[in-house]
Amino acid sequence: MLPRPVAAVLPPGMPADDPEAAGAVAEWLLSPAGLAHGAARRYLAFLKLMYETFHAVQEGFLLLGEERDRAPRGAATSALELLYVANHLYCVDAAGVPGVLLECGTYKGFSACCLSHACGALGRKLVAVDSFRGLPEPGAGEPDHYRRADFGGSLEEVRENLATHGRPEAVELHEGYYETSLAGWDRPVALLWMDVDLYASARAVLDGVYPRLSAGAALFTHELLPEHVEAGAIVHDREPPGAIASFLRQRGREHAAAHVTGCLGVVTFADSVGRGSHRLLDALLPELRDRDHRARAAVEAIGLRPALRDLARRRLRLGRRPGG
Ligand SMILES: C[S@@+](CC[C@H](N)C(=O)[O-])C[C@H]1O[C@@H](n2cnc3c(N)ncnc32)[C@H](O)[C@@H]1O
């Protein structure tokens, strides 16, 4: 639940790995006694910096959005969801789990921009793999609402967005459908982050990458809804959660799934470091949203409605010089 250097400074008797104690641990971390420790200060500073940065990136993407039905913000995830991934990356990094942060599912690069800041801060590499031409043709059994080329962001668009909103020096981009681009993948993966929409795509990612998941690694997926999980088991047999569950069952790999926030879920193994990291972040979140940012919290709560996007656009127009 906690990064190891932070767990090491907890007072005796305070459990570092019991999600039920997350509230008490958060309270202690934010107290003068907790803040007296450099490890606690560094962890909280990382979270605060990522919280602010991811929201700044989100505001930039808000202005990019096309009039598209499925991803009007030019992004299919949220700053908050990605903060949970970054928080877990901190745990993985602090424990020295070897490998890259692998992103499968990039679209226009919103999640890659956010996570590039986390990787840049920690000195990790983010590798983003995508067709850069959207979804492949959905096969039988995939949800009806997906079409070939949905969520298409080109390599040039993603490069440009990374240069504008991210840390491109922390990122490698690899182009190609997973069925071929990830076959023979041979680099260690410290954390796998998937946002691929389709059962077949999730299956292709795992076929390619699973053998190189480092000991201590975990995987985050963007299509895990609360009703897809019961008592730590994935109970949905379609879409990426279904693919993950059936893949791991076939290999006899014990795992536990949890819904995190929004559409984000995490799957951990007995050896995963940072299990339950999301429960601690739940408890720290009110403090990360400082008192001046209530409006921002309200935006998160209502999910960046189109009216707000239009307001942002109008403001931008008003800010332009005549003829500019
Ligand atoms: C929902 S979008 C990702 C959204 C992105 N994470 C964000 O934050 O905006 C899904 C992405 O998965 C990619 N994708 C899905 N299946 C794929 C496959 N089999 N091979 C390569 N890319 C695939 C699509 O090209 C698309 O970019």
Short mmCIF file of C-alpha atoms and ligand atoms in Angstrom, two decimals:
data_model
loop_
_atom_site.label_atom_id
_atom_site.label_comp_id
_atom_site.label_asym_id
_atom_site.label_seq_id
_atom_site.Cartn_x
_atom_site.Cartn_y
_atom_site.Cartn_z
CA MET A 1 0.00 0.00 0.00
CA LEU A 2 2.90 2.33 0.82
CA PRO A 3 6.21 3.01 -0.93
CA ARG A 4 8.86 1.03 0.96
CA PRO A 5 10.90 4.04 2.22
CA VAL A 6 7.67 5.50 3.65
CA ALA A 7 6.63 2.18 5.20
CA ALA A 8 10.04 2.06 6.90
CA VAL A 9 9.37 5.24 8.89
CA LEU A 10 5.86 4.40 10.13
CA PRO A 11 5.51 4.33 13.92
CA PRO A 12 5.69 0.85 15.48
CA GLY A 13 2.34 -0.93 15.32
CA MET A 14 1.00 1.08 12.36
CA PRO A 15 0.43 -1.43 9.53
CA ALA A 16 1.98 -0.54 6.16
CA ASP A 17 0.03 -3.09 4.13
CA ASP A 18 -3.48 -3.10 5.58
CA PRO A 19 -5.84 -1.06 3.35
CA GLU A 20 -8.26 -0.84 6.30
CA ALA A 21 -5.65 1.31 8.05
CA ALA A 22 -5.24 3.69 5.06
CA GLY A 23 -7.08 6.54 6.79
CA ALA A 24 -4.93 6.35 9.91
CA VAL A 25 -1.73 6.07 7.86
CA ALA A 26 -2.69 9.09 5.72
CA GLU A 27 -3.49 11.13 8.80
CA TRP A 28 -0.13 10.27 10.35
CA LEU A 29 1.77 11.03 7.11
CA LEU A 30 0.21 14.49 6.98
CA SER A 31 0.88 15.18 10.66
CA PRO A 32 4.02 16.98 11.89
CA ALA A 33 5.35 13.57 13.03
CA GLY A 34 4.97 12.12 9.52
CA LEU A 35 6.21 15.23 7.72
CA ALA A 36 9.36 15.15 9.84
CA HIS A 37 10.52 12.29 7.59
CA GLY A 38 12.11 13.10 4.24
CA ALA A 39 10.64 9.90 2.75
CA ALA A 40 7.10 11.07 3.59
CA ARG A 41 7.74 14.60 2.32
CA ARG A 42 9.18 13.31 -0.98
CA TYR A 43 6.23 10.97 -1.55
CA LEU A 44 3.63 13.65 -0.80
CA ALA A 45 5.50 16.18 -2.95
CA PHE A 46 5.49 13.73 -5.87
CA LEU A 47 1.74 13.21 -5.53
CA LYS A 48 1.02 16.92 -5.25
CA LEU A 49 3.18 17.75 -8.28
CA MET A 50 1.52 15.02 -10.33
CA TYR A 51 -1.94 16.07 -9.17
CA GLU A 52 -1.38 19.64 -10.36
CA THR A 53 0.49 18.66 -13.53
CA PHE A 54 -2.05 16.06 -14.68
CA HIS A 55 -4.85 18.59 -14.24
CA ALA A 56 -2.90 21.16 -16.23
CA VAL A 57 -2.45 18.58 -19.00
CA GLN A 58 -6.17 17.80 -18.82
CA GLU A 59 -7.03 21.45 -19.27
CA GLY A 60 -4.82 21.55 -22.35
CA PHE A 61 -6.57 18.51 -23.82
CA LEU A 62 -9.97 19.99 -23.00
CA LEU A 63 -9.25 22.64 -25.59
CA LEU A 64 -8.11 20.06 -28.14
CA GLY A 65 -11.35 18.09 -28.17
CA GLU A 66 -13.13 17.49 -31.42
CA GLU A 67 -16.90 17.24 -31.62
CA ARG A 68 -16.70 13.48 -31.26
CA ASP A 69 -19.20 11.42 -29.41
CA ARG A 70 -16.90 9.17 -27.43
CA ALA A 71 -13.98 11.30 -26.38
CA PRO A 72 -14.96 14.94 -26.64
CA ARG A 73 -11.91 16.00 -24.65
CA GLY A 74 -9.36 14.44 -26.98
CA ALA A 75 -8.75 12.12 -24.04
CA ALA A 76 -10.44 8.93 -22.93
CA THR A 77 -9.11 8.90 -19.36
CA SER A 78 -8.96 11.50 -16.58
CA ALA A 79 -6.24 13.21 -14.58
CA LEU A 80 -7.54 11.55 -11.46
CA GLU A 81 -7.46 8.02 -12.88
CA LEU A 82 -3.88 8.53 -14.04
CA LEU A 83 -2.85 9.83 -10.64
CA TYR A 84 -3.64 6.36 -9.25
CA VAL A 85 -1.37 4.80 -11.88
CA ALA A 86 1.41 7.29 -11.05
CA ASN A 87 0.97 6.60 -7.33
CA HIS A 88 1.43 2.89 -7.92
CA LEU A 89 4.43 3.56 -10.16
CA TYR A 90 6.03 5.38 -7.23
CA CYS A 91 5.66 2.22 -5.09
CA VAL A 92 7.06 0.02 -7.85
CA ASP A 93 9.94 2.40 -8.42
CA ALA A 94 10.76 2.75 -4.72
CA ALA A 95 10.94 -1.05 -4.46
CA GLY A 96 13.38 -1.20 -7.38
CA VAL A 97 11.13 -3.35 -9.59
CA PRO A 98 13.02 -3.43 -12.89
CA GLY A 99 11.57 -2.36 -16.21
CA VAL A 100 9.56 0.22 -18.03
CA LEU A 101 6.05 1.56 -17.59
CA LEU A 102 4.33 0.07 -20.62
CA GLU A 103 1.26 1.87 -21.94
CA CYS A 104 -0.96 0.03 -24.41
CA GLY A 105 -3.66 2.41 -25.67
CA THR A 106 -2.52 5.96 -26.37
CA TYR A 107 -5.16 7.66 -28.64
CA LYS A 108 -4.02 11.33 -28.84
CA GLY A 109 -1.52 10.89 -26.02
CA PHE A 110 -3.35 12.27 -22.98
CA SER A 111 -2.44 9.43 -20.64
CA ALA A 112 1.07 9.28 -22.12
CA CYS A 113 1.55 13.02 -21.50
CA CYS A 114 0.48 12.69 -17.85
CA LEU A 115 2.48 9.54 -17.17
CA SER A 116 5.55 10.97 -18.94
CA HIS A 117 5.74 13.51 -16.11
CA ALA A 118 5.64 10.73 -13.51
CA CYS A 119 8.28 8.74 -15.40
CA GLY A 120 10.44 11.83 -15.92
CA ALA A 121 10.30 12.60 -12.19
CA LEU A 122 11.30 9.03 -11.27
CA GLY A 123 13.82 8.43 -14.05
CA ARG A 124 11.77 5.60 -15.59
CA LYS A 125 10.98 5.07 -19.25
CA LEU A 126 7.42 5.15 -20.54
CA VAL A 127 6.95 3.00 -23.61
CA ALA A 128 3.67 3.67 -25.42
CA VAL A 129 2.58 1.12 -28.02
CA ASP A 130 -0.38 1.75 -30.30
CA SER A 131 -1.51 1.30 -33.88
CA PHE A 132 -1.70 5.12 -34.05
CA ARG A 133 -4.64 4.57 -36.36
CA GLY A 134 -7.27 3.60 -33.80
CA LEU A 135 -8.98 0.33 -33.01
CA PRO A 136 -8.66 -2.67 -35.31
CA GLU A 137 -11.88 -4.15 -36.74
CA PRO A 138 -13.84 -5.40 -33.69
CA GLY A 139 -14.48 -9.13 -33.98
CA ALA A 140 -17.59 -11.08 -32.96
CA GLY A 141 -18.40 -10.72 -29.26
CA GLU A 142 -16.92 -7.23 -28.89
CA PRO A 143 -19.26 -4.39 -27.81
CA ASP A 144 -21.39 -3.07 -30.70
CA HIS A 145 -20.47 0.53 -30.12
CA TYR A 146 -16.85 0.17 -31.22
CA ARG A 147 -15.85 0.67 -34.85
CA ARG A 148 -12.61 0.24 -36.70
CA ALA A 149 -10.40 3.39 -36.38
CA ASP A 150 -12.24 4.71 -33.29
CA PHE A 151 -9.82 6.58 -31.02
CA GLY A 152 -7.40 7.17 -33.84
CA GLY A 153 -4.58 9.52 -32.92
CA SER A 154 -1.70 9.66 -35.39
CA LEU A 155 1.94 9.31 -34.40
CA GLU A 156 2.53 12.95 -35.43
CA GLU A 157 -0.39 14.16 -33.28
CA VAL A 158 0.88 12.22 -30.26
CA ARG A 159 4.44 13.51 -30.76
CA GLU A 160 3.16 17.07 -30.97
CA ASN A 161 0.98 16.65 -27.87
CA LEU A 162 3.89 15.15 -25.94
CA ALA A 163 6.11 18.06 -26.93
CA THR A 164 3.42 20.52 -25.79
CA HIS A 165 2.05 18.88 -22.63
CA GLY A 166 4.43 16.10 -21.65
CA ARG A 167 8.07 15.13 -21.21
CA PRO A 168 8.98 13.58 -24.54
CA GLU A 169 12.47 12.64 -23.37
CA ALA A 170 10.89 10.10 -20.99
CA VAL A 171 8.84 8.40 -23.72
CA GLU A 172 9.37 5.89 -26.51
CA LEU A 173 6.58 5.42 -29.04
CA HIS A 174 6.13 2.14 -30.92
CA GLU A 175 3.68 1.80 -33.76
CA GLY A 176 1.72 -1.28 -34.75
CA TYR A 177 -1.22 -3.52 -33.91
CA TYR A 178 -0.44 -5.54 -30.77
CA GLU A 179 -0.87 -8.84 -32.54
CA THR A 180 2.42 -8.07 -34.31
CA SER A 181 4.05 -5.14 -32.48
CA LEU A 182 4.15 -6.94 -29.12
CA ALA A 183 4.92 -10.45 -30.40
CA GLY A 184 8.41 -11.22 -29.11
CA TRP A 185 8.42 -8.28 -26.66
CA ASP A 186 11.64 -8.75 -24.69
CA ARG A 187 11.97 -5.86 -22.22
CA PRO A 188 11.16 -6.11 -18.50
CA VAL A 189 7.92 -4.38 -17.52
CA ALA A 190 7.63 -2.84 -14.04
CA LEU A 191 4.03 -1.75 -14.53
CA LEU A 192 1.57 -2.51 -17.32
CA TRP A 193 -1.13 0.07 -18.10
CA MET A 194 -3.75 -1.00 -20.64
CA ASP A 195 -6.50 1.08 -22.20
CA VAL A 196 -7.34 -0.97 -25.27
CA ASP A 197 -11.16 -1.34 -25.24
CA LEU A 198 -11.36 -4.73 -26.96
CA TYR A 199 -11.11 -8.28 -25.61
CA ALA A 200 -8.90 -9.34 -28.53
CA SER A 201 -6.55 -6.41 -28.00
CA ALA A 202 -6.14 -7.10 -24.27
CA ARG A 203 -5.46 -10.74 -25.11
CA ALA A 204 -2.80 -9.77 -27.67
CA VAL A 205 -1.12 -7.44 -25.15
CA LEU A 206 -0.95 -10.19 -22.50
CA ASP A 207 0.21 -12.81 -25.00
CA GLY A 208 3.14 -10.56 -25.89
CA VAL A 209 4.04 -8.92 -22.62
CA TYR A 210 3.06 -11.22 -19.75
CA PRO A 211 6.26 -13.33 -19.89
CA ARG A 212 8.29 -10.14 -19.24
CA LEU A 213 6.25 -8.76 -16.33
CA SER A 214 8.84 -8.31 -13.60
CA ALA A 215 8.44 -9.88 -10.16
CA GLY A 216 6.66 -7.19 -8.13
CA ALA A 217 4.75 -5.81 -11.15
CA ALA A 218 1.00 -5.22 -11.40
CA LEU A 219 -1.36 -4.21 -14.19
CA PHE A 220 -3.87 -1.41 -14.49
CA THR A 221 -6.70 -1.56 -16.99
CA HIS A 222 -9.13 1.13 -18.02
CA GLU A 223 -12.28 -0.88 -18.51
CA LEU A 224 -12.82 -2.39 -15.08
CA LEU A 225 -16.12 -1.20 -13.63
CA PRO A 226 -17.23 -1.81 -10.02
CA GLU A 227 -19.76 -4.44 -11.13
CA HIS A 228 -16.99 -6.39 -12.88
CA VAL A 229 -15.39 -7.39 -9.56
CA GLU A 230 -16.64 -9.50 -6.67
CA ALA A 231 -14.46 -10.32 -3.68
CA GLY A 232 -11.29 -9.69 -5.68
CA ALA A 233 -12.33 -11.84 -8.65
CA ILE A 234 -13.21 -10.51 -12.12
CA VAL A 235 -16.76 -11.67 -12.82
CA HIS A 236 -17.11 -10.13 -16.30
CA ASP A 237 -16.21 -12.42 -19.17
CA ARG A 238 -16.14 -9.84 -21.98
CA GLU A 239 -14.02 -6.81 -22.92
CA PRO A 240 -10.50 -6.42 -21.47
CA PRO A 241 -11.43 -7.55 -17.93
CA GLY A 242 -12.76 -10.81 -19.37
CA ALA A 243 -9.57 -11.27 -21.40
CA ILE A 244 -7.36 -10.63 -18.36
CA ALA A 245 -9.29 -13.04 -16.15
CA SER A 246 -9.33 -15.84 -18.71
CA PHE A 247 -5.64 -15.34 -19.57
CA LEU A 248 -4.55 -15.51 -15.92
CA ARG A 249 -6.87 -18.44 -15.17
CA GLN A 250 -5.43 -20.40 -18.08
CA ARG A 251 -1.95 -19.87 -16.64
CA GLY A 252 -3.06 -20.74 -13.11
CA ARG A 253 -1.77 -17.37 -11.87
CA GLU A 254 -3.39 -16.28 -8.61
CA HIS A 255 -4.47 -12.66 -8.80
CA ALA A 256 -6.73 -10.11 -7.14
CA ALA A 257 -8.66 -7.39 -8.94
CA ALA A 258 -10.03 -4.16 -7.52
CA HIS A 259 -11.98 -1.27 -8.94
CA VAL A 260 -9.95 1.91 -8.33
CA THR A 261 -11.85 4.97 -9.58
CA GLY A 262 -13.87 5.91 -12.67
CA CYS A 263 -13.29 3.10 -15.18
CA LEU A 264 -9.89 2.19 -13.74
CA GLY A 265 -9.06 -1.13 -12.13
CA VAL A 266 -5.93 -2.84 -10.88
CA VAL A 267 -4.87 -6.48 -10.97
CA THR A 268 -2.19 -7.59 -8.54
CA PHE A 269 -0.37 -10.84 -7.80
CA ALA A 270 0.89 -12.28 -4.52
CA ASP A 271 4.33 -10.76 -5.20
CA SER A 272 3.10 -7.34 -6.42
CA VAL A 273 4.55 -4.43 -4.48
CA GLY A 274 2.26 -1.59 -3.43
CA ARG A 275 -0.92 -3.72 -3.26
CA GLY A 276 -3.77 -1.50 -2.07
CA SER A 277 -1.92 1.71 -3.10
CA HIS A 278 -5.24 3.12 -4.31
CA ARG A 279 -6.75 2.91 -0.85
CA LEU A 280 -4.01 5.14 0.56
CA LEU A 281 -4.41 7.61 -2.31
CA ASP A 282 -8.18 7.69 -1.64
CA ALA A 283 -7.34 8.84 1.88
CA LEU A 284 -4.70 11.39 0.78
CA LEU A 285 -6.73 12.92 -2.03
CA PRO A 286 -8.63 15.55 -0.03
CA GLU A 287 -5.30 17.02 1.03
CA LEU A 288 -3.93 17.05 -2.54
CA ARG A 289 -6.94 19.08 -3.65
CA ASP A 290 -6.00 22.10 -1.63
CA ARG A 291 -8.42 24.68 -0.41
CA ASP A 292 -7.92 26.93 -3.45
CA HIS A 293 -8.92 24.21 -5.84
CA ARG A 294 -12.48 23.44 -4.88
CA ALA A 295 -13.62 24.48 -8.33
CA ARG A 296 -11.32 21.90 -9.86
CA ALA A 297 -12.75 19.18 -7.63
CA ALA A 298 -16.20 20.23 -8.80
CA VAL A 299 -15.09 19.80 -12.42
CA GLU A 300 -13.92 16.26 -11.61
CA ALA A 301 -17.21 15.48 -9.95
CA ILE A 302 -19.29 16.48 -12.96
CA GLY A 303 -16.95 14.89 -15.47
CA LEU A 304 -15.93 17.87 -17.63
CA ARG A 305 -19.31 18.40 -19.22
CA PRO A 306 -19.47 19.87 -22.73
CA ALA A 307 -20.75 23.18 -21.33
CA LEU A 308 -17.47 23.63 -19.50
CA ARG A 309 -15.51 22.81 -22.60
CA ASP A 310 -17.44 25.46 -24.49
CA LEU A 311 -16.81 27.94 -21.71
CA ALA A 312 -13.10 27.24 -21.91
CA ARG A 313 -13.18 27.76 -25.67
CA ARG A 314 -15.08 31.03 -25.35
CA ARG A 315 -12.52 32.27 -22.85
CA LEU A 316 -9.73 31.38 -25.24
CA ARG A 317 -11.42 33.29 -28.05
CA LEU A 318 -11.96 36.31 -25.83
CA GLY A 319 -8.27 36.26 -24.99
CA ARG A 320 -7.25 36.62 -28.66
CA ARG A 321 -6.27 39.95 -30.13
CA PRO A 322 -8.49 41.33 -32.88
CA GLY A 323 -7.44 39.81 -36.18
CA GLY A 324 -5.18 37.31 -34.36
C1 LIG B 1 -9.48 4.44 -25.53
S1 LIG B 1 -8.12 4.68 -26.55
C2 LIG B 1 -6.81 5.10 -25.40
C3 LIG B 1 -7.05 6.39 -24.65
C4 LIG B 1 -5.84 7.00 -23.99
N1 LIG B 1 -5.26 6.13 -22.99
C5 LIG B 1 -6.20 8.33 -23.35
O1 LIG B 1 -5.86 8.56 -22.19
O2 LIG B 1 -6.80 9.16 -24.04
C6 LIG B 1 -7.73 3.05 -27.08
C7 LIG B 1 -6.45 2.94 -27.86
O3 LIG B 1 -6.13 1.57 -28.01
C8 LIG B 1 -5.53 1.37 -29.28
N2 LIG B 1 -5.70 -0.05 -29.66
C9 LIG B 1 -6.74 -0.85 -29.35
N3 LIG B 1 -6.53 -2.08 -29.84
C10 LIG B 1 -5.32 -2.07 -30.46
C11 LIG B 1 -4.54 -3.05 -31.12
N4 LIG B 1 -4.96 -4.32 -31.27
N5 LIG B 1 -3.31 -2.71 -31.58
C12 LIG B 1 -2.86 -1.42 -31.41
N6 LIG B 1 -3.56 -0.44 -30.81
C13 LIG B 1 -4.79 -0.77 -30.33
C14 LIG B 1 -6.26 2.35 -30.19
O4 LIG B 1 -5.49 2.67 -31.31
C15 LIG B 1 -6.50 3.54 -29.26
O5 LIG B 1 -5.45 4.46 -29.40
#
